[in-house]
mmCIF file of C-alpha atoms in Angstrom:
data_model
loop_
_atom_site.group_PDB
_atom_site.id
_atom_site.type_symbol
_atom_site.label_atom_id
_atom_site.label_comp_id
_atom_site.label_asym_id
_atom_site.label_seq_id
_atom_site.Cartn_x
_atom_site.Cartn_y
_atom_site.Cartn_z
ATOM 1 C CA MET A 1 -36.140 -43.112 -53.665
ATOM 2 C CA ALA A 2 -38.482 -44.869 -56.125
ATOM 3 C CA ARG A 3 -37.975 -44.876 -59.905
ATOM 4 C CA ASP A 4 -40.318 -43.707 -62.735
ATOM 5 C CA GLY A 5 -41.324 -45.531 -65.851
ATOM 6 C CA ASN A 6 -37.988 -44.496 -67.474
ATOM 7 C CA GLY A 7 -35.824 -45.802 -64.750
ATOM 8 C CA SER A 8 -34.938 -42.429 -63.252
ATOM 9 C CA LYS A 9 -34.799 -41.881 -59.546
ATOM 10 C CA THR A 10 -37.801 -40.192 -57.947
ATOM 11 C CA ILE A 11 -38.596 -39.014 -54.431
ATOM 12 C CA LYS A 12 -41.551 -40.849 -52.924
ATOM 13 C CA SER A 13 -42.457 -38.125 -50.491
ATOM 14 C CA VAL A 14 -42.739 -35.630 -53.324
ATOM 15 C CA GLY A 15 -44.993 -37.984 -55.264
ATOM 16 C CA ASN A 16 -47.188 -38.382 -52.165
ATOM 17 C CA ALA A 17 -47.529 -34.640 -51.892
ATOM 18 C CA PHE A 18 -48.693 -34.508 -55.475
ATOM 19 C CA ARG A 19 -51.236 -37.197 -54.741
ATOM 20 C CA VAL A 20 -52.636 -35.063 -51.891
ATOM 21 C CA LEU A 21 -52.918 -32.126 -54.250
ATOM 22 C CA ASP A 22 -54.516 -34.303 -56.937
ATOM 23 C CA ALA A 23 -57.137 -35.518 -54.553
ATOM 24 C CA LEU A 24 -57.954 -32.009 -53.486
ATOM 25 C CA ASP A 25 -58.232 -30.967 -56.999
ATOM 26 C CA GLU A 26 -60.686 -33.756 -57.702
ATOM 27 C CA HIS A 27 -62.831 -33.381 -54.620
ATOM 28 C CA GLU A 28 -62.473 -29.650 -54.045
ATOM 29 C CA ARG A 29 -62.547 -29.779 -50.288
ATOM 30 C CA MET A 30 -61.747 -32.750 -47.870
ATOM 31 C CA GLY A 31 -61.033 -33.492 -44.271
ATOM 32 C CA VAL A 32 -57.893 -35.232 -43.101
ATOM 33 C CA THR A 33 -59.669 -38.608 -42.583
ATOM 34 C CA ALA A 34 -61.220 -38.632 -46.081
ATOM 35 C CA LEU A 35 -58.059 -37.420 -47.727
ATOM 36 C CA ALA A 36 -55.969 -40.176 -45.965
ATOM 37 C CA ASP A 37 -58.449 -42.850 -47.201
ATOM 38 C CA GLU A 38 -58.250 -41.392 -50.619
ATOM 39 C CA VAL A 39 -54.482 -41.487 -50.942
ATOM 40 C CA GLY A 40 -53.838 -44.541 -48.851
ATOM 41 C CA LEU A 41 -51.766 -42.966 -46.135
ATOM 42 C CA SER A 42 -52.124 -42.587 -42.378
ATOM 43 C CA LYS A 43 -53.869 -39.536 -40.971
ATOM 44 C CA GLY A 44 -50.728 -38.532 -39.243
ATOM 45 C CA THR A 45 -48.721 -38.676 -42.455
ATOM 46 C CA VAL A 46 -51.293 -36.701 -44.368
ATOM 47 C CA HIS A 47 -51.502 -34.065 -41.692
ATOM 48 C CA HIS A 48 -47.814 -33.537 -42.033
ATOM 49 C CA TYR A 49 -48.073 -33.134 -45.826
ATOM 50 C CA LEU A 50 -50.925 -30.685 -45.381
ATOM 51 C CA ALA A 51 -48.977 -28.616 -42.735
ATOM 52 C CA THR A 52 -46.204 -28.259 -45.269
ATOM 53 C CA LEU A 53 -48.388 -27.540 -48.131
ATOM 54 C CA LEU A 54 -50.333 -25.020 -45.964
ATOM 55 C CA GLU A 55 -47.178 -23.192 -44.998
ATOM 56 C CA HIS A 56 -46.273 -22.728 -48.640
ATOM 57 C CA ASP A 57 -49.877 -21.615 -49.718
ATOM 58 C CA PHE A 58 -50.488 -24.738 -51.909
ATOM 59 C CA VAL A 59 -53.425 -25.513 -49.718
ATOM 60 C CA GLU A 60 -55.931 -23.556 -47.436
ATOM 61 C CA ARG A 61 -58.058 -24.427 -44.494
ATOM 62 C CA ALA A 62 -61.837 -23.857 -44.898
ATOM 63 C CA ASP A 63 -64.411 -24.820 -42.332
ATOM 64 C CA GLY A 64 -62.201 -27.558 -40.803
ATOM 65 C CA GLU A 65 -61.345 -28.953 -44.177
ATOM 66 C CA TYR A 66 -58.603 -28.420 -46.796
ATOM 67 C CA GLN A 67 -58.832 -27.127 -50.290
ATOM 68 C CA LEU A 68 -56.210 -26.082 -52.968
ATOM 69 C CA GLY A 69 -54.665 -22.709 -52.310
ATOM 70 C CA LEU A 70 -53.775 -19.911 -54.849
ATOM 71 C CA ARG A 71 -50.034 -20.720 -54.993
ATOM 72 C CA PRO A 72 -50.384 -23.211 -57.991
ATOM 73 C CA LEU A 73 -52.074 -20.491 -59.969
ATOM 74 C CA THR A 74 -48.777 -18.528 -59.954
ATOM 75 C CA TYR A 75 -46.955 -21.395 -61.688
ATOM 76 C CA GLY A 76 -49.910 -22.183 -64.016
ATOM 77 C CA GLY A 77 -50.155 -18.563 -65.145
ATOM 78 C CA ALA A 78 -46.431 -18.326 -65.858
ATOM 79 C CA VAL A 79 -46.457 -21.617 -67.808
ATOM 80 C CA ARG A 80 -49.480 -20.531 -69.835
ATOM 81 C CA GLU A 81 -47.926 -17.173 -70.808
ATOM 82 C CA ARG A 82 -44.878 -18.831 -72.323
ATOM 83 C CA GLU A 83 -47.034 -21.016 -74.602
ATOM 84 C CA THR A 84 -46.911 -19.467 -78.111
ATOM 85 C CA VAL A 85 -50.266 -20.932 -79.016
ATOM 86 C CA PHE A 86 -51.890 -19.169 -76.106
ATOM 87 C CA GLN A 87 -50.358 -15.825 -76.923
ATOM 88 C CA ILE A 88 -51.504 -16.078 -80.559
ATOM 89 C CA GLY A 89 -54.869 -17.884 -80.097
ATOM 90 C CA LYS A 90 -56.469 -16.253 -77.047
ATOM 91 C CA GLU A 91 -58.219 -13.374 -78.973
ATOM 92 C CA SER A 92 -59.396 -15.888 -81.679
ATOM 93 C CA VAL A 93 -60.915 -18.090 -79.053
ATOM 94 C CA ASP A 94 -62.740 -15.130 -77.476
ATOM 95 C CA ARG A 95 -64.160 -14.237 -80.983
ATOM 96 C CA LEU A 96 -65.222 -17.887 -81.455
ATOM 97 C CA ALA A 97 -67.090 -17.942 -78.125
ATOM 98 C CA LYS A 98 -68.858 -14.686 -79.110
ATOM 99 C CA THR A 99 -69.773 -15.814 -82.510
ATOM 100 C CA THR A 100 -71.157 -19.195 -81.518
ATOM 101 C CA GLY A 101 -72.579 -18.126 -78.116
ATOM 102 C CA GLU A 102 -71.034 -21.223 -76.493
ATOM 103 C CA THR A 103 -67.866 -22.124 -74.594
ATOM 104 C CA ALA A 104 -64.638 -22.065 -76.703
ATOM 105 C CA ARG A 105 -61.456 -23.709 -75.530
ATOM 106 C CA LEU A 106 -57.796 -23.779 -76.362
ATOM 107 C CA VAL A 107 -56.491 -27.220 -75.462
ATOM 108 C CA VAL A 108 -52.934 -28.621 -75.629
ATOM 109 C CA GLU A 109 -51.655 -32.149 -75.119
ATOM 110 C CA ARG A 110 -49.282 -33.156 -72.459
ATOM 111 C CA HIS A 111 -48.309 -36.758 -71.446
ATOM 112 C CA GLY A 112 -51.263 -38.182 -73.212
ATOM 113 C CA TYR A 113 -53.983 -35.922 -71.750
ATOM 114 C CA GLY A 114 -55.720 -32.807 -73.089
ATOM 115 C CA ILE A 115 -55.093 -29.742 -70.848
ATOM 116 C CA THR A 116 -57.412 -26.704 -71.030
ATOM 117 C CA LEU A 117 -55.034 -23.728 -71.546
ATOM 118 C CA TYR A 118 -57.790 -21.157 -72.124
ATOM 119 C CA GLN A 119 -61.460 -21.037 -72.007
ATOM 120 C CA SER A 120 -63.924 -18.275 -73.080
ATOM 121 C CA THR A 121 -67.641 -18.164 -72.542
ATOM 122 C CA ARG A 122 -70.675 -15.939 -72.183
ATOM 123 C CA HIS A 123 -70.898 -14.663 -68.568
ATOM 124 C CA ASP A 124 -74.397 -16.032 -68.168
ATOM 125 C CA ARG A 125 -73.524 -19.582 -69.044
ATOM 126 C CA ALA A 126 -73.942 -21.824 -65.953
ATOM 127 C CA ASP A 127 -73.659 -25.204 -67.736
ATOM 128 C CA ILE A 128 -69.853 -25.272 -68.145
ATOM 129 C CA ASN A 129 -68.101 -28.651 -67.243
ATOM 130 C CA THR A 130 -64.533 -27.463 -67.777
ATOM 131 C CA HIS A 131 -62.195 -24.767 -66.465
ATOM 132 C CA LEU A 132 -58.618 -23.563 -66.830
ATOM 133 C CA GLY A 133 -56.259 -26.486 -66.299
ATOM 134 C CA THR A 134 -58.915 -29.273 -66.794
ATOM 135 C CA GLN A 135 -57.205 -32.508 -67.620
ATOM 136 C CA GLU A 136 -59.133 -34.994 -69.848
ATOM 137 C CA ASP A 137 -58.452 -38.272 -71.753
ATOM 138 C CA LEU A 138 -57.882 -37.734 -75.375
ATOM 139 C CA HIS A 139 -60.252 -40.569 -76.722
ATOM 140 C CA SER A 140 -63.440 -39.106 -75.167
ATOM 141 C CA THR A 141 -63.269 -35.470 -76.228
ATOM 142 C CA ALA A 142 -63.458 -33.654 -79.580
ATOM 143 C CA ALA A 143 -60.303 -31.722 -78.860
ATOM 144 C CA GLY A 144 -58.443 -34.886 -77.754
ATOM 145 C CA LYS A 145 -59.468 -36.884 -80.764
ATOM 146 C CA ALA A 146 -58.530 -33.966 -83.036
ATOM 147 C CA MET A 147 -55.038 -33.836 -81.457
ATOM 148 C CA LEU A 148 -54.734 -37.728 -81.704
ATOM 149 C CA ALA A 149 -55.589 -37.529 -85.431
ATOM 150 C CA ALA A 150 -52.790 -35.058 -85.932
ATOM 151 C CA MET A 151 -50.164 -37.301 -84.436
ATOM 152 C CA ASP A 152 -48.062 -39.783 -86.345
ATOM 153 C CA GLU A 153 -48.745 -43.518 -85.766
ATOM 154 C CA THR A 154 -45.846 -44.050 -83.445
ATOM 155 C CA ARG A 155 -47.117 -41.266 -81.012
ATOM 156 C CA ILE A 156 -50.641 -42.631 -81.187
ATOM 157 C CA ASP A 157 -49.386 -46.109 -80.284
ATOM 158 C CA GLU A 158 -47.477 -44.690 -77.353
ATOM 159 C CA VAL A 159 -50.588 -42.779 -76.006
ATOM 160 C CA LEU A 160 -52.901 -45.790 -76.344
ATOM 161 C CA ASP A 161 -50.430 -48.107 -74.737
ATOM 162 C CA TRP A 162 -50.587 -46.157 -71.462
ATOM 163 C CA GLY A 163 -53.925 -47.654 -70.476
ATOM 164 C CA ALA A 164 -57.447 -48.678 -71.310
ATOM 165 C CA LEU A 165 -59.878 -46.337 -72.949
ATOM 166 C CA HIS A 166 -62.142 -45.385 -70.011
ATOM 167 C CA ARG A 167 -65.947 -45.180 -70.630
ATOM 168 C CA TYR A 168 -67.452 -41.859 -69.390
ATOM 169 C CA THR A 169 -70.890 -42.180 -71.205
ATOM 170 C CA ASP A 170 -72.735 -44.628 -73.400
ATOM 171 C CA GLY A 171 -71.351 -42.831 -76.349
ATOM 172 C CA THR A 172 -67.649 -42.995 -75.328
ATOM 173 C CA ILE A 173 -65.449 -44.921 -77.791
ATOM 174 C CA VAL A 174 -63.772 -47.705 -75.747
ATOM 175 C CA GLU A 175 -62.583 -50.010 -78.548
ATOM 176 C CA GLU A 176 -59.121 -49.165 -80.048
ATOM 177 C CA SER A 177 -60.121 -50.325 -83.505
ATOM 178 C CA SER A 178 -63.272 -48.045 -83.365
ATOM 179 C CA LEU A 179 -61.130 -45.102 -82.214
ATOM 180 C CA ARG A 180 -58.528 -45.512 -84.965
ATOM 181 C CA ALA A 181 -61.366 -45.712 -87.545
ATOM 182 C CA GLU A 182 -62.686 -42.454 -86.064
ATOM 183 C CA LEU A 183 -59.280 -40.775 -86.345
ATOM 184 C CA ASP A 184 -59.210 -41.729 -89.976
ATOM 185 C CA ASP A 185 -62.555 -39.929 -90.506
ATOM 186 C CA ILE A 186 -61.244 -36.920 -88.588
ATOM 187 C CA ARG A 187 -58.248 -36.584 -90.825
ATOM 188 C CA SER A 188 -60.482 -36.727 -93.844
ATOM 189 C CA ARG A 189 -62.848 -33.963 -92.770
ATOM 190 C CA GLY A 190 -60.471 -31.943 -90.522
ATOM 191 C CA ILE A 191 -63.051 -31.747 -87.759
ATOM 192 C CA ALA A 192 -63.637 -33.970 -84.568
ATOM 193 C CA PHE A 193 -67.025 -34.463 -82.917
ATOM 194 C CA ASP A 194 -67.916 -35.405 -79.384
ATOM 195 C CA ASP A 195 -71.619 -36.285 -79.236
ATOM 196 C CA GLU A 196 -72.160 -36.769 -75.362
ATOM 197 C CA GLU A 197 -68.918 -38.880 -75.253
ATOM 198 C CA GLN A 198 -67.317 -37.094 -72.244
ATOM 199 C CA PHE A 199 -70.400 -35.532 -70.611
ATOM 200 C CA GLU A 200 -74.049 -36.514 -70.848
ATOM 201 C CA GLY A 201 -76.073 -33.896 -72.578
ATOM 202 C CA VAL A 202 -73.032 -31.980 -73.952
ATOM 203 C CA ARG A 203 -71.834 -31.834 -77.599
ATOM 204 C CA CYS A 204 -68.469 -30.547 -78.683
ATOM 205 C CA VAL A 205 -66.708 -29.769 -81.995
ATOM 206 C CA ALA A 206 -62.933 -29.317 -82.430
ATOM 207 C CA THR A 207 -59.995 -29.111 -84.848
ATOM 208 C CA ALA A 208 -56.368 -29.446 -84.370
ATOM 209 C CA LEU A 209 -53.868 -26.660 -84.696
ATOM 210 C CA VAL A 210 -50.665 -27.487 -86.535
ATOM 211 C CA THR A 211 -47.668 -25.639 -87.954
ATOM 212 C CA GLU A 212 -46.503 -25.613 -91.586
ATOM 213 C CA THR A 213 -44.319 -28.602 -90.747
ATOM 214 C CA ASP A 214 -47.321 -30.494 -89.127
ATOM 215 C CA GLU A 215 -46.079 -29.941 -85.619
ATOM 216 C CA LEU A 216 -49.108 -30.297 -83.230
ATOM 217 C CA LEU A 217 -49.774 -27.037 -81.390
ATOM 218 C CA GLY A 218 -53.053 -28.071 -79.736
ATOM 219 C CA ALA A 219 -56.722 -27.810 -80.617
ATOM 220 C CA ILE A 220 -59.656 -25.401 -80.413
ATOM 221 C CA SER A 221 -63.096 -26.523 -79.497
ATOM 222 C CA VAL A 222 -66.678 -25.342 -78.993
ATOM 223 C CA SER A 223 -69.012 -27.119 -76.632
ATOM 224 C CA GLY A 224 -72.606 -26.648 -75.273
ATOM 225 C CA PRO A 225 -75.664 -28.494 -74.325
ATOM 226 C CA VAL A 226 -77.610 -30.477 -76.727
ATOM 227 C CA GLU A 227 -80.750 -28.419 -76.313
ATOM 228 C CA ARG A 228 -78.868 -25.439 -77.829
ATOM 229 C CA ILE A 229 -76.681 -27.287 -80.349
ATOM 230 C CA ASP A 230 -78.934 -28.934 -82.830
ATOM 231 C CA ASP A 231 -77.766 -31.255 -85.572
ATOM 232 C CA ASP A 232 -77.308 -28.519 -88.220
ATOM 233 C CA THR A 233 -75.391 -26.325 -85.839
ATOM 234 C CA PHE A 234 -73.292 -29.296 -84.600
ATOM 235 C CA ARG A 235 -72.466 -30.726 -88.036
ATOM 236 C CA ARG A 236 -72.205 -27.559 -90.227
ATOM 237 C CA GLU A 237 -72.344 -24.179 -88.520
ATOM 238 C CA ILE A 238 -69.792 -24.687 -85.690
ATOM 239 C CA PRO A 239 -67.372 -26.686 -87.799
ATOM 240 C CA GLN A 240 -67.180 -23.831 -90.355
ATOM 241 C CA GLU A 241 -66.625 -21.232 -87.554
ATOM 242 C CA ILE A 242 -63.914 -23.359 -85.971
ATOM 243 C CA ARG A 243 -62.171 -23.800 -89.389
ATOM 244 C CA ASN A 244 -62.126 -20.163 -89.976
ATOM 245 C CA VAL A 245 -60.599 -19.463 -86.579
ATOM 246 C CA ALA A 246 -58.062 -22.290 -86.779
ATOM 247 C CA GLY A 247 -56.935 -20.927 -90.132
ATOM 248 C CA VAL A 248 -56.242 -17.486 -88.530
ATOM 249 C CA ILE A 249 -54.243 -18.970 -85.681
ATOM 250 C CA GLU A 250 -52.099 -21.098 -87.923
ATOM 251 C CA VAL A 251 -51.387 -18.224 -90.274
ATOM 252 C CA ASN A 252 -50.426 -16.034 -87.267
ATOM 253 C CA THR A 253 -48.157 -18.812 -85.999
ATOM 254 C CA ALA A 254 -46.487 -19.152 -89.376
ATOM 255 C CA TYR A 255 -46.012 -15.381 -89.492
ATOM 256 C CA LEU A 256 -44.364 -15.387 -86.062
ATOM 257 C CA ASP A 257 -42.015 -18.148 -87.202
ATOM 258 C CA TRP A 258 -40.986 -16.068 -90.238
ATOM 259 C CA MET A 259 -40.471 -13.029 -88.044
ATOM 260 C CA GLU A 260 -38.037 -15.071 -85.814
#
């Protein structure tokens, strides 16, 4: 057994199985050789992992290669349904997508990453960069920065201590001092902006969702290509729509708490 960062015992083989799944998630479809090179294990060992994962429907074979199966969706769907913010916020996110004509997302923070819990968009949009379950760094996205700004300083320090700020585009904030200054601005205006910081050619606006006691629930965001989201839409129209929707979600969350 190995140990995790907290000193607890972990099972190395289980960790390796997740590395295989992560590689398939990133590359969509891979052969055994490419997968072995990616995870740093022998072809024979990877084949054994794949045989086990295949038996339990975590992976599927397609044209001589492997891809993720549908079994993880069972777990993901069950986890999402138990999230109060999803139950309360789903319809509001749908309305936000309809009102703006762009992609609206509900994002939560787990282990220092932003996870897409729900996404709504027009059926004819082909320029979507995210999907259900997408995991992103917090510093490079509007939703992530909005959630960081809603955290206390101890939690922010903890998240930033986990690693360097990765650069995704020329606009990505990679200096901690610049990021902290940006978080101060976000707290002042209640809105976070991502102007081609995560994806080239994509703008995103977000705000955090918090309870009456300032507990972070997640964030909602609207994103789309720069050719559709001009400066006025980016800085004024979408932020106002997001504020309205966030207010509804937070009021409904408070009402649910009172009922309980």
